[in-house]
Amino acid sequence: MHGPGTLDDLLEDAREAGYEISRRTIHDWISLGLLDNPQRRGAGRGSRPGLHSTNQRKLFLLLLSKRVEMPKIPALALVPFGIWLWWGEEWLPTRQALKAFRTWFGDGLRRKQVCVEAARATLEQIDHPAATETARNRFVRLFAEMSYQGGTTPELRNELEDAARAVFEPPSVFTTSSLARAVGPASMPWTLEMLLDRIDSTTSAMQAVRDNKVDEELLVRSRALYLQTKHWYEDLRPGLAAQAVGPFVGLYREQNLDDHFNNIGYEVFTAIAMLLVSPIAQAQFPPSG
C-alpha cells in the first residue's frame, strides 16, 4: 500500500488480502460512515476518480478482517468510531465518526438494547437486597420504556419514581424509618435523587438521537468528556474496588480491550446525556462560540 488510492485501488487491496467485496458495498460503507468520502480531484466531466487517504485504506482492510467476526453493520460501525474516539481527528474525520455513531445507534433494536442496558446497569448500582423481583422488573421496564420513547408525561415520571424508590428504598425496610439511603463507595455515593437525574439524562439523550440533534460539535464535546471520565475513573478504580461490598464488588473490575471496545457506543451515549442535562459537564465542556 503506497499512499492514497482510488476505489479501484481499494478493490485491489481487498483481493491481495484475500477478500471479495463489491463496489456497491464500498459505496454503502461510505454512506454509513464505515469509510469516508474520497477526496475529489477536479470537477466536471472527465475529472479523475477521488482518492481515499492512506488511513482510510488501512481502515478498509481492518473492516474487512473484522467483518468476519462482526458481520452486522451496526457493530462494524464501532471500528471507525473507536479509532476516532481514541486517536482523534488526525486518524479519522469527525464527520465520518458522526455517521458511524448514527449507524451503530440508528436501528430500533439497538436503541431498545441501549435503553435496557442503561436500566439494568442502573438497577445493578442501586438494587437493595430486600427489593422484590416484581419491583426490579417494573423498574427496568419503565426505565427502558421511558428512555426509548425519548420523552415522558408527569404521570409516567411519577410512576417511574415510585418504581425506582421500590428497588432503592423498599417499603419493607424504609417505610417505618426516616433514613435516606446512599449506596456505593463513600467517595461515590448514589442517592435516589442521583438515580432520577440519571433517568432524566438518558431520556434527554435518546430524544436528541431520535431527532438527529447530535451534531459534530456535541460529539466532539462528548469525546472530551468520555476521555476525561475514563482517565479519572481508571485512577480511582482500584480504590473503588477496594471499598466495594456486596452487589457492587463486580462493578469496578478491570476491563480488557474487548470490554472497552464493546462499551464505547453506550459510554459516549452516556457522555452525551451528561452534556445535555448536567450544568457541571456543560460548564466544563461548553459549546464553541
Short mmCIF file of C-alpha atoms in Angstrom, two decimals:
data_model
loop_
_atom_site.label_atom_id
_atom_site.label_comp_id
_atom_site.label_asym_id
_atom_site.label_seq_id
_atom_site.Cartn_x
_atom_site.Cartn_y
_atom_site.Cartn_z
CA MET A 1 0.00 0.00 0.00
CA HIS A 2 1.51 3.29 -1.12
CA GLY A 3 -0.33 6.45 -0.17
CA PRO A 4 -3.90 7.45 -1.07
CA GLY A 5 -5.83 5.35 -3.58
CA THR A 6 -8.95 5.21 -5.72
CA LEU A 7 -11.88 2.85 -5.32
CA ASP A 8 -10.15 0.52 -7.78
CA ASP A 9 -7.10 0.54 -5.50
CA LEU A 10 -9.32 -0.45 -2.57
CA LEU A 11 -10.71 -3.35 -4.57
CA GLU A 12 -7.17 -4.44 -5.40
CA ASP A 13 -6.17 -4.11 -1.73
CA ALA A 14 -9.05 -6.44 -0.85
CA ARG A 15 -8.12 -9.00 -3.49
CA GLU A 16 -4.50 -9.05 -2.40
CA ALA A 17 -5.61 -9.62 1.20
CA GLY A 18 -7.89 -12.48 0.16
CA TYR A 19 -11.26 -10.73 0.49
CA GLU A 20 -14.08 -10.31 -2.01
CA ILE A 21 -16.13 -7.14 -1.89
CA SER A 22 -18.24 -5.28 -4.42
CA ARG A 23 -18.17 -1.64 -5.44
CA ARG A 24 -21.75 -1.33 -4.17
CA THR A 25 -20.74 -2.49 -0.70
CA ILE A 26 -17.93 0.07 -0.56
CA HIS A 27 -20.36 2.83 -1.55
CA ASP A 28 -22.76 1.58 1.15
CA TRP A 29 -19.95 1.67 3.72
CA ILE A 30 -19.18 5.27 2.75
CA SER A 31 -22.82 6.30 3.19
CA LEU A 32 -22.90 4.66 6.64
CA GLY A 33 -19.65 6.17 7.92
CA LEU A 34 -17.59 3.00 7.89
CA LEU A 35 -15.42 4.76 5.31
CA ASP A 36 -15.07 8.46 4.50
CA ASN A 37 -15.90 10.02 1.16
CA PRO A 38 -12.91 10.09 -1.18
CA GLN A 39 -11.25 13.42 -1.78
CA ARG A 40 -12.35 14.79 -5.13
CA ARG A 41 -9.78 15.71 -7.79
CA GLY A 42 -11.15 18.24 -10.25
CA ALA A 43 -14.77 18.80 -11.26
CA GLY A 44 -16.98 18.23 -14.24
CA ARG A 45 -16.81 15.61 -16.97
CA GLY A 46 -13.53 13.82 -17.30
CA SER A 47 -12.49 14.50 -13.68
CA ARG A 48 -10.23 11.93 -12.12
CA PRO A 49 -11.54 9.42 -9.54
CA GLY A 50 -11.48 10.57 -5.94
CA LEU A 51 -8.78 9.43 -3.57
CA HIS A 52 -9.13 7.59 -0.26
CA SER A 53 -6.42 8.54 2.23
CA THR A 54 -3.78 6.10 3.41
CA ASN A 55 -5.53 5.86 6.79
CA GLN A 56 -8.82 5.07 5.06
CA ARG A 57 -7.16 2.31 3.05
CA LYS A 58 -5.80 0.84 6.29
CA LEU A 59 -9.24 1.15 7.86
CA PHE A 60 -10.79 -0.60 4.86
CA LEU A 61 -8.59 -3.65 5.36
CA LEU A 62 -9.29 -3.63 9.10
CA LEU A 63 -13.02 -3.56 8.39
CA LEU A 64 -12.70 -6.50 6.03
CA SER A 65 -10.93 -8.55 8.69
CA LYS A 66 -13.37 -7.52 11.45
CA ARG A 67 -16.36 -8.29 9.24
CA VAL A 68 -15.62 -11.98 9.72
CA GLU A 69 -16.31 -11.77 13.46
CA MET A 70 -18.74 -8.82 13.35
CA PRO A 71 -20.85 -9.25 10.19
CA LYS A 72 -23.61 -6.87 11.28
CA ILE A 73 -23.13 -3.30 10.08
CA PRO A 74 -24.07 -1.51 13.36
CA ALA A 75 -21.40 -3.45 15.27
CA LEU A 76 -18.86 -2.93 12.48
CA ALA A 77 -19.51 0.82 12.65
CA LEU A 78 -17.86 0.85 16.07
CA VAL A 79 -14.49 0.17 14.40
CA PRO A 80 -14.11 3.61 12.74
CA PHE A 81 -15.92 5.25 15.64
CA GLY A 82 -13.46 3.73 18.12
CA ILE A 83 -10.48 4.89 16.04
CA TRP A 84 -11.79 8.47 16.10
CA LEU A 85 -12.68 8.25 19.80
CA TRP A 86 -9.28 7.00 20.94
CA TRP A 87 -6.91 8.57 18.41
CA GLY A 88 -8.73 11.62 17.14
CA GLU A 89 -9.27 13.68 14.03
CA GLU A 90 -5.84 13.09 12.55
CA TRP A 91 -6.77 9.43 12.08
CA LEU A 92 -10.41 9.79 11.13
CA PRO A 93 -12.60 12.89 10.49
CA THR A 94 -15.39 13.79 12.89
CA ARG A 95 -17.92 13.89 10.06
CA GLN A 96 -17.29 10.20 9.48
CA ALA A 97 -17.36 9.39 13.20
CA LEU A 98 -20.79 11.01 13.50
CA LYS A 99 -22.15 8.93 10.62
CA ALA A 100 -20.66 5.80 12.18
CA PHE A 101 -22.21 6.60 15.55
CA ARG A 102 -25.62 7.12 13.94
CA THR A 103 -25.21 3.82 12.09
CA TRP A 104 -24.42 2.00 15.34
CA PHE A 105 -27.34 3.65 17.11
CA GLY A 106 -29.70 4.01 14.20
CA ASP A 107 -31.83 0.90 14.20
CA GLY A 108 -34.76 0.48 16.58
CA LEU A 109 -33.39 -2.72 18.05
CA ARG A 110 -30.12 -1.02 19.01
CA ARG A 111 -32.00 1.82 20.68
CA LYS A 112 -34.04 -0.62 22.72
CA GLN A 113 -30.89 -2.52 23.69
CA VAL A 114 -29.17 0.68 24.86
CA CYS A 115 -32.19 1.61 26.96
CA VAL A 116 -32.44 -1.83 28.53
CA GLU A 117 -28.68 -1.86 29.20
CA ALA A 118 -28.93 1.55 30.87
CA ALA A 119 -31.83 0.35 33.01
CA ARG A 120 -30.08 -2.85 34.06
CA ALA A 121 -26.78 -1.09 34.76
CA THR A 122 -28.61 1.42 36.93
CA LEU A 123 -30.50 -1.33 38.74
CA GLU A 124 -27.20 -3.06 39.44
CA GLN A 125 -25.92 0.08 41.13
CA ILE A 126 -28.99 0.85 43.25
CA ASP A 127 -30.58 -2.54 43.96
CA HIS A 128 -31.49 -3.33 47.56
CA PRO A 129 -31.45 -6.96 48.81
CA ALA A 130 -34.97 -6.52 50.19
CA ALA A 131 -36.42 -5.39 46.84
CA THR A 132 -38.77 -7.84 45.18
CA GLU A 133 -38.28 -9.30 41.70
CA THR A 134 -41.55 -7.69 40.72
CA ALA A 135 -40.22 -4.28 41.76
CA ARG A 136 -36.94 -4.84 39.90
CA ASN A 137 -38.68 -5.95 36.69
CA ARG A 138 -41.07 -3.00 36.89
CA PHE A 139 -38.20 -0.55 37.29
CA VAL A 140 -36.26 -1.94 34.31
CA ARG A 141 -39.38 -1.98 32.14
CA LEU A 142 -40.40 1.59 32.96
CA PHE A 143 -36.84 3.00 32.70
CA ALA A 144 -36.28 1.33 29.31
CA GLU A 145 -39.72 2.32 28.04
CA MET A 146 -39.40 5.94 29.08
CA SER A 147 -35.86 6.23 27.72
CA TYR A 148 -36.77 4.62 24.41
CA GLN A 149 -39.70 6.98 23.91
CA GLY A 150 -37.35 9.91 24.49
CA GLY A 151 -39.98 11.76 26.43
CA THR A 152 -42.40 11.41 29.31
CA THR A 153 -45.55 12.64 30.96
CA PRO A 154 -45.95 13.70 34.60
CA GLU A 155 -47.91 10.51 35.23
CA LEU A 156 -45.22 8.24 33.75
CA ARG A 157 -42.49 10.21 35.55
CA ASN A 158 -44.26 9.70 38.89
CA GLU A 159 -44.75 6.02 38.16
CA LEU A 160 -41.07 5.60 37.38
CA GLU A 161 -40.08 7.46 40.55
CA ASP A 162 -42.26 5.08 42.55
CA ALA A 163 -40.63 2.10 40.81
CA ALA A 164 -37.16 3.47 41.50
CA ARG A 165 -37.95 4.02 45.16
CA ALA A 166 -39.29 0.47 45.44
CA VAL A 167 -35.91 -1.00 44.48
CA PHE A 168 -33.72 1.67 46.05
CA GLU A 169 -35.60 2.11 49.32
CA PRO A 170 -38.01 -0.87 49.51
CA PRO A 171 -41.02 -0.15 51.75
CA SER A 172 -40.45 -3.32 53.79
CA VAL A 173 -37.32 -1.64 55.17
CA PHE A 174 -37.77 2.11 54.83
CA THR A 175 -41.49 2.75 55.43
CA THR A 176 -41.06 2.92 59.20
CA SER A 177 -37.71 4.71 59.02
CA SER A 178 -36.85 8.33 58.39
CA LEU A 179 -33.48 7.33 56.96
CA ALA A 180 -32.47 8.04 53.35
CA ARG A 181 -30.30 5.51 51.61
CA ALA A 182 -26.95 6.16 49.89
CA VAL A 183 -25.11 3.29 48.21
CA GLY A 184 -21.70 2.55 46.77
CA PRO A 185 -18.25 3.60 47.98
CA ALA A 186 -18.09 6.56 50.32
CA SER A 187 -16.26 8.59 47.66
CA MET A 188 -19.03 7.97 45.08
CA PRO A 189 -22.34 7.51 46.92
CA TRP A 190 -25.60 7.08 45.00
CA THR A 191 -28.83 8.66 46.24
CA LEU A 192 -32.37 8.46 44.93
CA GLU A 193 -32.04 11.99 43.54
CA MET A 194 -28.94 10.97 41.57
CA LEU A 195 -30.84 7.98 40.22
CA LEU A 196 -33.68 10.18 38.99
CA ASP A 197 -31.14 12.53 37.36
CA ARG A 198 -29.66 9.53 35.52
CA ILE A 199 -33.09 8.63 34.19
CA ASP A 200 -33.75 12.19 33.02
CA SER A 201 -30.37 12.42 31.27
CA THR A 202 -30.85 9.10 29.47
CA THR A 203 -34.28 10.21 28.27
CA SER A 204 -32.90 13.55 27.02
CA ALA A 205 -30.06 11.83 25.16
CA MET A 206 -32.43 9.40 23.49
CA GLN A 207 -34.63 12.27 22.36
CA ALA A 208 -31.59 14.07 20.92
CA VAL A 209 -30.51 10.99 18.98
CA ARG A 210 -34.02 10.31 17.69
CA ASP A 211 -34.33 13.93 16.50
CA ASN A 212 -30.85 13.94 14.87
CA LYS A 213 -29.70 16.71 17.22
CA VAL A 214 -26.37 15.04 17.93
CA ASP A 215 -24.09 17.04 15.64
CA GLU A 216 -20.32 17.14 15.19
CA GLU A 217 -19.82 19.75 17.90
CA LEU A 218 -21.77 17.77 20.52
CA LEU A 219 -19.93 14.61 19.53
CA VAL A 220 -16.54 16.32 19.95
CA ARG A 221 -17.55 17.59 23.39
CA SER A 222 -18.78 14.09 24.28
CA ARG A 223 -15.44 12.64 23.24
CA ALA A 224 -13.61 15.08 25.51
CA LEU A 225 -15.89 14.22 28.43
CA TYR A 226 -15.57 10.49 27.72
CA LEU A 227 -11.75 10.63 27.68
CA GLN A 228 -11.57 12.72 30.84
CA THR A 229 -14.01 10.43 32.64
CA LYS A 230 -12.08 7.36 31.53
CA HIS A 231 -8.80 8.71 32.86
CA TRP A 232 -10.44 9.86 36.08
CA TYR A 233 -12.20 6.53 36.58
CA GLU A 234 -9.08 4.44 35.90
CA ASP A 235 -7.22 6.44 38.53
CA LEU A 236 -9.99 5.87 41.06
CA ARG A 237 -10.99 2.31 40.10
CA PRO A 238 -8.54 0.38 42.36
CA GLY A 239 -9.69 2.36 45.39
CA LEU A 240 -13.36 1.98 44.44
CA ALA A 241 -12.91 -1.76 44.01
CA ALA A 242 -11.30 -1.99 47.46
CA GLN A 243 -14.23 -0.14 49.03
CA ALA A 244 -16.96 -2.05 47.17
CA VAL A 245 -19.05 -4.57 49.06
CA GLY A 246 -21.97 -6.86 48.25
CA PRO A 247 -23.50 -6.35 44.76
CA PHE A 248 -21.00 -3.58 43.98
CA VAL A 249 -17.94 -5.84 44.01
CA GLY A 250 -18.13 -6.63 40.30
CA LEU A 251 -18.82 -3.06 39.16
CA TYR A 252 -15.21 -1.93 39.44
CA ARG A 253 -13.37 -4.86 37.91
CA GLU A 254 -10.56 -4.13 35.49
CA GLN A 255 -11.70 -4.19 31.86
CA ASN A 256 -9.80 -5.68 28.94
CA LEU A 257 -9.58 -4.15 25.45
CA ASP A 258 -12.67 -6.03 24.23
CA ASP A 259 -14.67 -4.67 27.15
CA HIS A 260 -13.60 -1.12 26.35
CA PHE A 261 -14.44 -1.54 22.65
CA ASN A 262 -17.83 -3.14 23.23
CA ASN A 263 -18.83 -0.36 25.63
CA ILE A 264 -17.77 2.72 23.66
CA GLY A 265 -21.12 3.33 22.00
CA TYR A 266 -23.02 3.20 25.26
CA GLU A 267 -20.40 5.22 27.13
CA VAL A 268 -20.39 8.03 24.56
CA PHE A 269 -24.19 7.99 24.66
CA THR A 270 -23.88 8.45 28.43
CA ALA A 271 -21.47 11.38 27.89
CA ILE A 272 -23.99 12.96 25.52
CA ALA A 273 -26.64 12.55 28.21
CA MET A 274 -24.44 14.31 30.77
CA LEU A 275 -23.77 17.23 28.42
CA LEU A 276 -27.48 17.69 27.80
CA VAL A 277 -28.57 17.88 31.44
CA SER A 278 -25.59 18.41 33.76
CA PRO A 279 -24.65 22.07 34.43
CA ILE A 280 -21.23 20.90 35.65
CA ALA A 281 -20.50 18.99 32.43
CA GLN A 282 -21.85 21.86 30.32
CA ALA A 283 -19.61 24.38 32.09
CA GLN A 284 -16.55 22.15 31.75
CA PHE A 285 -17.15 21.35 28.07
CA PRO A 286 -19.18 24.32 26.73
CA PRO A 287 -20.31 24.66 23.12
CA SER A 288 -17.89 26.59 20.93
CA GLY A 289 -18.80 30.17 20.23
#
